[in-house]
PDB file of C-alpha atoms in Angstrom:
ATOM      1  CA  ASN A   1       0.000   0.000   0.000  1.00  0.00           C
ATOM      2  CA  ALA A   2       1.775   3.085  -1.247  1.00  0.00           C
ATOM      3  CA  GLY A   3      -0.079   5.576   0.927  1.00  0.00           C
ATOM      4  CA  VAL A   4      -1.422   8.874  -0.357  1.00  0.00           C
ATOM      5  CA  MET A   5       0.546   9.940  -3.422  1.00  0.00           C
ATOM      6  CA  GLN A   6       0.799  13.549  -4.413  1.00  0.00           C
ATOM      7  CA  ASN A   7       2.542  14.931  -7.449  1.00  0.00           C
ATOM      8  CA  PRO A   8       4.412  16.883  -8.281  1.00  0.00           C
ATOM      9  CA  ARG A   9       6.323  17.441  -5.034  1.00  0.00           C
ATOM     10  CA  HIS A  10       7.415  20.880  -6.190  1.00  0.00           C
ATOM     11  CA  LEU A  11       5.761  23.056  -8.800  1.00  0.00           C
ATOM     12  CA  VAL A  12       6.875  26.452 -10.041  1.00  0.00           C
ATOM     13  CA  ARG A  13       4.508  28.573 -12.068  1.00  0.00           C
ATOM     14  CA  ARG A  14       4.625  32.100 -13.402  1.00  0.00           C
ATOM     15  CA  ARG A  15       1.857  34.503 -12.492  1.00  0.00           C
ATOM     16  CA  GLY A  16      -1.143  33.954 -14.754  1.00  0.00           C
ATOM     17  CA  GLN A  17      -0.399  30.296 -15.496  1.00  0.00           C
ATOM     18  CA  GLU A  18      -2.422  27.301 -14.380  1.00  0.00           C
ATOM     19  CA  ALA A  19      -1.371  24.871 -11.671  1.00  0.00           C
ATOM     20  CA  ARG A  20      -2.640  21.281 -11.488  1.00  0.00           C
ATOM     21  CA  LEU A  21      -2.003  19.284  -8.349  1.00  0.00           C
ATOM     22  CA  ARG A  22      -2.728  15.564  -8.268  1.00  0.00           C
ATOM     23  CA  CYS A  23      -3.615  13.258  -5.416  1.00  0.00           C
ATOM     24  CA  SER A  24      -4.084   9.505  -5.456  1.00  0.00           C
ATOM     25  CA  PRO A  25      -5.703   8.362  -2.198  1.00  0.00           C
ATOM     26  CA  MET A  26      -4.841   5.184  -0.393  1.00  0.00           C
ATOM     27  CA  LYS A  27      -6.386   2.058  -1.843  1.00  0.00           C
ATOM     28  CA  GLY A  28      -9.886   1.634  -0.485  1.00  0.00           C
ATOM     29  CA  HIS A  29     -10.207   5.275   0.594  1.00  0.00           C
ATOM     30  CA  SER A  30     -13.065   7.087  -1.110  1.00  0.00           C
ATOM     31  CA  HIS A  31     -12.918  10.320   0.927  1.00  0.00           C
ATOM     32  CA  VAL A  32     -10.400  12.949  -0.161  1.00  0.00           C
ATOM     33  CA  TYR A  33      -9.619  16.268   1.514  1.00  0.00           C
ATOM     34  CA  TRP A  34      -7.439  19.137   0.305  1.00  0.00           C
ATOM     35  CA  TYR A  35      -5.716  21.523   2.707  1.00  0.00           C
ATOM     36  CA  ARG A  36      -3.432  24.493   2.189  1.00  0.00           C
ATOM     37  CA  GLN A  37      -0.576  25.442   4.502  1.00  0.00           C
ATOM     38  CA  LEU A  38       1.092  28.812   4.443  1.00  0.00           C
ATOM     39  CA  PRO A  39       4.602  29.136   5.951  1.00  0.00           C
ATOM     40  CA  GLU A  40       4.656  28.849   9.748  1.00  0.00           C
ATOM     41  CA  GLU A  41       0.910  28.245   9.878  1.00  0.00           C
ATOM     42  CA  GLY A  42      -1.475  25.376  10.399  1.00  0.00           C
ATOM     43  CA  LEU A  43      -3.464  23.730   7.667  1.00  0.00           C
ATOM     44  CA  LYS A  44      -6.589  25.357   6.286  1.00  0.00           C
ATOM     45  CA  PHE A  45      -9.402  23.206   4.904  1.00  0.00           C
ATOM     46  CA  MET A  46     -10.205  23.747   1.254  1.00  0.00           C
ATOM     47  CA  VAL A  47     -12.474  21.000  -0.075  1.00  0.00           C
ATOM     48  CA  TYR A  48     -13.842  17.534   0.684  1.00  0.00           C
ATOM     49  CA  LEU A  49     -14.694  15.142  -2.129  1.00  0.00           C
ATOM     50  CA  GLN A  50     -16.007  11.647  -2.580  1.00  0.00           C
ATOM     51  CA  LYS A  51     -15.857   9.848  -5.882  1.00  0.00           C
ATOM     52  CA  GLU A  52     -17.358  12.169  -8.525  1.00  0.00           C
ATOM     53  CA  ASN A  53     -18.907  14.426  -5.872  1.00  0.00           C
ATOM     54  CA  ILE A  54     -17.877  17.611  -4.109  1.00  0.00           C
ATOM     55  CA  ILE A  55     -19.272  17.315  -0.587  1.00  0.00           C
ATOM     56  CA  ASP A  56     -17.941  20.482   1.060  1.00  0.00           C
ATOM     57  CA  GLU A  57     -16.059  23.259  -0.724  1.00  0.00           C
ATOM     58  CA  SER A  58     -16.531  25.906   1.934  1.00  0.00           C
ATOM     59  CA  GLY A  59     -12.776  26.553   2.151  1.00  0.00           C
ATOM     60  CA  MET A  60     -12.211  27.053  -1.548  1.00  0.00           C
ATOM     61  CA  PRO A  61     -11.748  30.575  -2.885  1.00  0.00           C
ATOM     62  CA  LYS A  62     -14.728  31.451  -5.054  1.00  0.00           C
ATOM     63  CA  GLU A  63     -12.661  32.182  -8.125  1.00  0.00           C
ATOM     64  CA  ARG A  64      -9.800  30.423  -9.891  1.00  0.00           C
ATOM     65  CA  PHE A  65      -9.848  27.295  -7.723  1.00  0.00           C
ATOM     66  CA  SER A  66     -11.597  24.034  -8.589  1.00  0.00           C
ATOM     67  CA  ALA A  67     -11.342  20.418  -7.529  1.00  0.00           C
ATOM     68  CA  GLU A  68     -12.510  17.102  -8.875  1.00  0.00           C
ATOM     69  CA  PHE A  69     -12.316  13.444  -7.971  1.00  0.00           C
ATOM     70  CA  PRO A  70     -13.336  11.457 -11.043  1.00  0.00           C
ATOM     71  CA  LYS A  71     -14.545   7.885 -11.062  1.00  0.00           C
ATOM     72  CA  GLU A  72     -11.204   6.810 -12.463  1.00  0.00           C
ATOM     73  CA  GLY A  73      -7.925   8.493 -11.694  1.00  0.00           C
ATOM     74  CA  PRO A  74      -6.583  10.867  -9.085  1.00  0.00           C
ATOM     75  CA  SER A  75      -8.190  13.859  -7.475  1.00  0.00           C
ATOM     76  CA  ILE A  76      -7.119  17.130  -9.083  1.00  0.00           C
ATOM     77  CA  LEU A  77      -6.852  20.558  -7.497  1.00  0.00           C
ATOM     78  CA  ARG A  78      -6.715  23.163 -10.228  1.00  0.00           C
ATOM     79  CA  ILE A  79      -5.684  26.780  -9.769  1.00  0.00           C
ATOM     80  CA  GLN A  80      -6.166  29.057 -12.754  1.00  0.00           C
ATOM     81  CA  GLN A  81      -4.357  32.359 -13.333  1.00  0.00           C
ATOM     82  CA  VAL A  82      -2.116  31.869 -10.335  1.00  0.00           C
ATOM     83  CA  VAL A  83      -0.995  34.835  -8.219  1.00  0.00           C
ATOM     84  CA  ARG A  84       1.878  35.218  -5.741  1.00  0.00           C
ATOM     85  CA  GLY A  85      -0.495  34.650  -2.824  1.00  0.00           C
ATOM     86  CA  ASP A  86      -1.195  31.105  -4.064  1.00  0.00           C
ATOM     87  CA  SER A  87       2.347  30.093  -3.064  1.00  0.00           C
ATOM     88  CA  ALA A  88       1.898  27.494  -0.343  1.00  0.00           C
ATOM     89  CA  ALA A  89       2.088  23.807   0.431  1.00  0.00           C
ATOM     90  CA  TYR A  90      -1.016  21.924  -0.651  1.00  0.00           C
ATOM     91  CA  PHE A  91      -1.766  18.689   1.148  1.00  0.00           C
ATOM     92  CA  CYS A  92      -4.168  15.953   0.235  1.00  0.00           C
ATOM     93  CA  ALA A  93      -5.514  13.483   2.766  1.00  0.00           C
ATOM     94  CA  SER A  94      -7.726  10.443   2.441  1.00  0.00           C
ATOM     95  CA  SER A  95      -9.857   8.349   4.744  1.00  0.00           C
ATOM     96  CA  PRO A  96     -11.991   5.223   4.352  1.00  0.00           C
ATOM     97  CA  TYR A  97     -14.874   6.796   6.244  1.00  0.00           C
ATOM     98  CA  ALA A  98     -15.680  10.415   7.034  1.00  0.00           C
ATOM     99  CA  GLY A  99     -15.328  11.458  10.627  1.00  0.00           C
ATOM    100  CA  VAL A 100     -14.426   8.042  12.019  1.00  0.00           C
ATOM    101  CA  TYR A 101     -10.688   7.660  11.603  1.00  0.00           C
ATOM    102  CA  GLY A 102      -7.793  10.021  11.279  1.00  0.00           C
ATOM    103  CA  TYR A 103      -6.566  10.969   7.862  1.00  0.00           C
ATOM    104  CA  THR A 104      -3.621   9.666   5.933  1.00  0.00           C
ATOM    105  CA  PHE A 105      -1.792  12.617   4.445  1.00  0.00           C
ATOM    106  CA  GLY A 106       0.326  12.838   1.353  1.00  0.00           C
ATOM    107  CA  SER A 107       3.711  14.550   1.366  1.00  0.00           C
ATOM    108  CA  GLY A 108       2.264  17.649  -0.243  1.00  0.00           C
ATOM    109  CA  THR A 109       2.938  19.792  -3.281  1.00  0.00           C
ATOM    110  CA  ARG A 110       4.960  22.929  -2.710  1.00  0.00           C
ATOM    111  CA  LEU A 111       3.681  25.526  -5.149  1.00  0.00           C
ATOM    112  CA  THR A 112       5.852  28.541  -5.845  1.00  0.00           C
ATOM    113  CA  ILE A 113       4.616  31.402  -7.984  1.00  0.00           C
ATOM    114  CA  VAL A 114       7.288  33.547  -9.569  1.00  0.00           C
TER     115      VAL A 114
ATOM    116  CA  SER B   1      -8.822  33.323  19.261  1.00  0.00           C
ATOM    117  CA  GLN B   2      -9.147  30.570  16.717  1.00  0.00           C
ATOM    118  CA  GLN B   3     -10.654  27.104  16.940  1.00  0.00           C
ATOM    119  CA  GLY B   4      -7.822  24.756  17.868  1.00  0.00           C
ATOM    120  CA  GLU B   5      -5.126  26.890  19.441  1.00  0.00           C
ATOM    121  CA  GLU B   6      -2.034  25.153  20.713  1.00  0.00           C
ATOM    122  CA  ASP B   7       0.023  26.210  23.654  1.00  0.00           C
ATOM    123  CA  PRO B   8       2.940  26.697  23.883  1.00  0.00           C
ATOM    124  CA  GLN B   9       3.920  27.785  20.389  1.00  0.00           C
ATOM    125  CA  ALA B  10       7.408  26.411  20.915  1.00  0.00           C
ATOM    126  CA  LEU B  11       8.871  23.960  23.398  1.00  0.00           C
ATOM    127  CA  SER B  12      12.484  22.893  23.896  1.00  0.00           C
ATOM    128  CA  ILE B  13      13.378  19.998  26.198  1.00  0.00           C
ATOM    129  CA  GLN B  14      16.151  17.489  26.832  1.00  0.00           C
ATOM    130  CA  GLU B  15      15.941  13.921  25.669  1.00  0.00           C
ATOM    131  CA  GLY B  16      14.239  11.770  28.281  1.00  0.00           C
ATOM    132  CA  GLU B  17      12.023  14.560  29.603  1.00  0.00           C
ATOM    133  CA  ASN B  18       8.269  14.683  29.117  1.00  0.00           C
ATOM    134  CA  ALA B  19       6.629  17.153  26.745  1.00  0.00           C
ATOM    135  CA  THR B  20       3.129  18.507  27.250  1.00  0.00           C
ATOM    136  CA  MET B  21       1.208  20.449  24.636  1.00  0.00           C
ATOM    137  CA  ASN B  22      -2.222  21.935  25.084  1.00  0.00           C
ATOM    138  CA  CYS B  23      -5.016  22.692  22.669  1.00  0.00           C
ATOM    139  CA  SER B  24      -8.110  24.807  23.204  1.00  0.00           C
ATOM    140  CA  TYR B  25     -11.118  25.052  20.967  1.00  0.00           C
ATOM    141  CA  LYS B  26     -14.347  27.010  20.889  1.00  0.00           C
ATOM    142  CA  THR B  27     -17.225  24.975  19.451  1.00  0.00           C
ATOM    143  CA  SER B  28     -18.580  21.512  20.208  1.00  0.00           C
ATOM    144  CA  ILE B  29     -16.724  18.701  18.474  1.00  0.00           C
ATOM    145  CA  ASN B  30     -17.238  15.180  17.174  1.00  0.00           C
ATOM    146  CA  ASN B  31     -13.639  14.271  17.883  1.00  0.00           C
ATOM    147  CA  LEU B  32     -10.218  15.822  18.347  1.00  0.00           C
ATOM    148  CA  GLN B  33      -7.080  14.562  16.647  1.00  0.00           C
ATOM    149  CA  TRP B  34      -3.354  15.138  17.052  1.00  0.00           C
ATOM    150  CA  TYR B  35      -0.921  15.117  14.152  1.00  0.00           C
ATOM    151  CA  ARG B  36       2.847  15.400  13.844  1.00  0.00           C
ATOM    152  CA  GLN B  37       4.634  17.148  11.009  1.00  0.00           C
ATOM    153  CA  ASN B  38       8.334  16.872  10.403  1.00  0.00           C
ATOM    154  CA  SER B  39       9.890  19.806   8.591  1.00  0.00           C
ATOM    155  CA  GLY B  40       8.868  19.892   4.949  1.00  0.00           C
ATOM    156  CA  ARG B  41       6.813  16.721   5.183  1.00  0.00           C
ATOM    157  CA  GLY B  42       3.184  15.701   5.347  1.00  0.00           C
ATOM    158  CA  LEU B  43       1.264  15.199   8.560  1.00  0.00           C
ATOM    159  CA  VAL B  44       1.205  11.919  10.409  1.00  0.00           C
ATOM    160  CA  HIS B  45      -1.891  10.980  12.383  1.00  0.00           C
ATOM    161  CA  LEU B  46      -1.039  10.241  16.028  1.00  0.00           C
ATOM    162  CA  ILE B  47      -4.259   9.741  17.914  1.00  0.00           C
ATOM    163  CA  LEU B  48      -8.004  10.439  17.753  1.00  0.00           C
ATOM    164  CA  ILE B  49     -10.128  10.987  20.825  1.00  0.00           C
ATOM    165  CA  ARG B  50     -13.898  11.122  20.566  1.00  0.00           C
ATOM    166  CA  SER B  51     -16.032  13.670  22.353  1.00  0.00           C
ATOM    167  CA  ASN B  52     -17.309  11.055  24.827  1.00  0.00           C
ATOM    168  CA  GLU B  53     -13.797   9.910  25.769  1.00  0.00           C
ATOM    169  CA  ARG B  54     -11.622  11.527  28.417  1.00  0.00           C
ATOM    170  CA  GLU B  55      -8.230   9.893  27.970  1.00  0.00           C
ATOM    171  CA  LYS B  56      -6.427   7.778  25.423  1.00  0.00           C
ATOM    172  CA  HIS B  57      -2.997   6.177  25.264  1.00  0.00           C
ATOM    173  CA  SER B  58      -0.837   5.080  22.387  1.00  0.00           C
ATOM    174  CA  GLY B  59       2.690   3.985  23.207  1.00  0.00           C
ATOM    175  CA  ARG B  60       4.474   7.001  24.740  1.00  0.00           C
ATOM    176  CA  LEU B  61       1.549   9.286  23.905  1.00  0.00           C
ATOM    177  CA  ARG B  62      -1.231  10.221  26.271  1.00  0.00           C
ATOM    178  CA  VAL B  63      -4.100  12.456  25.209  1.00  0.00           C
ATOM    179  CA  THR B  64      -6.742  13.920  27.471  1.00  0.00           C
ATOM    180  CA  LEU B  65      -9.930  15.697  26.534  1.00  0.00           C
ATOM    181  CA  ASP B  66     -11.989  17.990  28.754  1.00  0.00           C
ATOM    182  CA  THR B  67     -15.110  18.977  26.862  1.00  0.00           C
ATOM    183  CA  SER B  68     -16.324  21.201  29.715  1.00  0.00           C
ATOM    184  CA  LYS B  69     -13.183  23.328  29.349  1.00  0.00           C
ATOM    185  CA  LYS B  70     -12.970  22.731  25.594  1.00  0.00           C
ATOM    186  CA  SER B  71      -9.365  21.695  25.880  1.00  0.00           C
ATOM    187  CA  SER B  72      -7.070  18.781  25.177  1.00  0.00           C
ATOM    188  CA  SER B  73      -3.499  17.931  26.067  1.00  0.00           C
ATOM    189  CA  LEU B  74      -0.891  15.740  24.417  1.00  0.00           C
ATOM    190  CA  LEU B  75       1.784  14.258  26.643  1.00  0.00           C
ATOM    191  CA  ILE B  76       4.867  12.635  25.144  1.00  0.00           C
ATOM    192  CA  THR B  77       6.769  10.696  27.776  1.00  0.00           C
ATOM    193  CA  ALA B  78      10.484   9.891  27.725  1.00  0.00           C
ATOM    194  CA  SER B  79      11.039  12.095  24.689  1.00  0.00           C
ATOM    195  CA  ARG B  80      13.593  11.269  22.004  1.00  0.00           C
ATOM    196  CA  ALA B  81      15.448  13.435  19.522  1.00  0.00           C
ATOM    197  CA  ALA B  82      13.291  11.842  16.809  1.00  0.00           C
ATOM    198  CA  ASP B  83      10.210  13.422  18.423  1.00  0.00           C
ATOM    199  CA  THR B  84      11.434  16.824  17.207  1.00  0.00           C
ATOM    200  CA  ALA B  85       8.607  18.081  14.986  1.00  0.00           C
ATOM    201  CA  SER B  86       5.573  20.335  14.905  1.00  0.00           C
ATOM    202  CA  TYR B  87       2.445  19.000  16.591  1.00  0.00           C
ATOM    203  CA  PHE B  88      -1.048  20.051  15.568  1.00  0.00           C
ATOM    204  CA  CYS B  89      -4.404  19.485  17.127  1.00  0.00           C
ATOM    205  CA  ALA B  90      -7.382  19.317  14.801  1.00  0.00           C
ATOM    206  CA  THR B  91     -11.060  19.352  15.643  1.00  0.00           C
ATOM    207  CA  ASP B  92     -13.832  17.658  13.730  1.00  0.00           C
ATOM    208  CA  VAL B  93     -16.729  20.014  14.188  1.00  0.00           C
ATOM    209  CA  GLY B  94     -18.949  19.043  11.272  1.00  0.00           C
ATOM    210  CA  SER B  95     -22.585  18.602  12.223  1.00  0.00           C
ATOM    211  CA  SER B  96     -22.980  16.145   9.372  1.00  0.00           C
ATOM    212  CA  ASN B  97     -19.865  14.228  10.350  1.00  0.00           C
ATOM    213  CA  THR B  98     -18.038  15.005   7.124  1.00  0.00           C
ATOM    214  CA  GLY B  99     -14.635  14.609   8.709  1.00  0.00           C
ATOM    215  CA  LYS B 100     -13.665  18.179   7.895  1.00  0.00           C
ATOM    216  CA  LEU B 101     -10.947  19.244  10.336  1.00  0.00           C
ATOM    217  CA  ILE B 102      -9.946  22.623  11.701  1.00  0.00           C
ATOM    218  CA  PHE B 103      -6.257  22.755  12.556  1.00  0.00           C
ATOM    219  CA  GLY B 104      -4.497  24.904  15.086  1.00  0.00           C
ATOM    220  CA  GLN B 105      -1.252  26.769  14.478  1.00  0.00           C
ATOM    221  CA  GLY B 106       0.847  24.042  16.027  1.00  0.00           C
ATOM    222  CA  THR B 107       3.476  23.600  18.718  1.00  0.00           C
ATOM    223  CA  THR B 108       7.068  23.277  17.588  1.00  0.00           C
ATOM    224  CA  LEU B 109       8.868  20.756  19.767  1.00  0.00           C
ATOM    225  CA  GLN B 110      12.647  20.495  19.880  1.00  0.00           C
ATOM    226  CA  VAL B 111      14.161  17.578  21.767  1.00  0.00           C
ATOM    227  CA  LYS B 112      17.858  18.044  22.408  1.00  0.00           C
ATOM    228  CA  PRO B 113      20.020  14.923  22.550  1.00  0.00           C
TER     229      PRO B 113
END
């Protein structure tokens, strides 16, 4: 069991470009969560997805950010027209059931906007 | 103050000593969880304590929960240099039990060999 796989580990984008972050949950986990961590801060919830459904996106900025978790393939967090303030570490976590067990986190994607 | 605030922000101890970190929160919770994060890495789940539990143990870890005071503590006994990391408490406050967590700012623990 390879755990939660995130790629890429590091991503550099110029302002105005698009960033795509991928997350493959642990085998058997159908609940995926995305969090963002700014330097020296805790994690901030962004979105919670189950297969093909967005359950809670209350932490997602209204513009430029979107997430999906298709029937086949990894979950994708997409940031369009990136700005300097999007620079952060983005973590994905998965769980077999919501609210019952702790999460398994991936190693994160460090996004740098230049 | 924010939901899930840890105290202290930073803690430095000698190997072999015990480390205690505290977490306070504001709203009612389904459960409270503690995570460890080594520098530049993802978070590792340590322990989950449900709202109807008062104490839980896992190896050298002991977690308490006082829902009347809306606080929790994490005790690491006989600390090791490898325990050096940031520790976060996270509260599951979702009324629909979605598993959405609110994280605190963390306590940075340094264990000196």
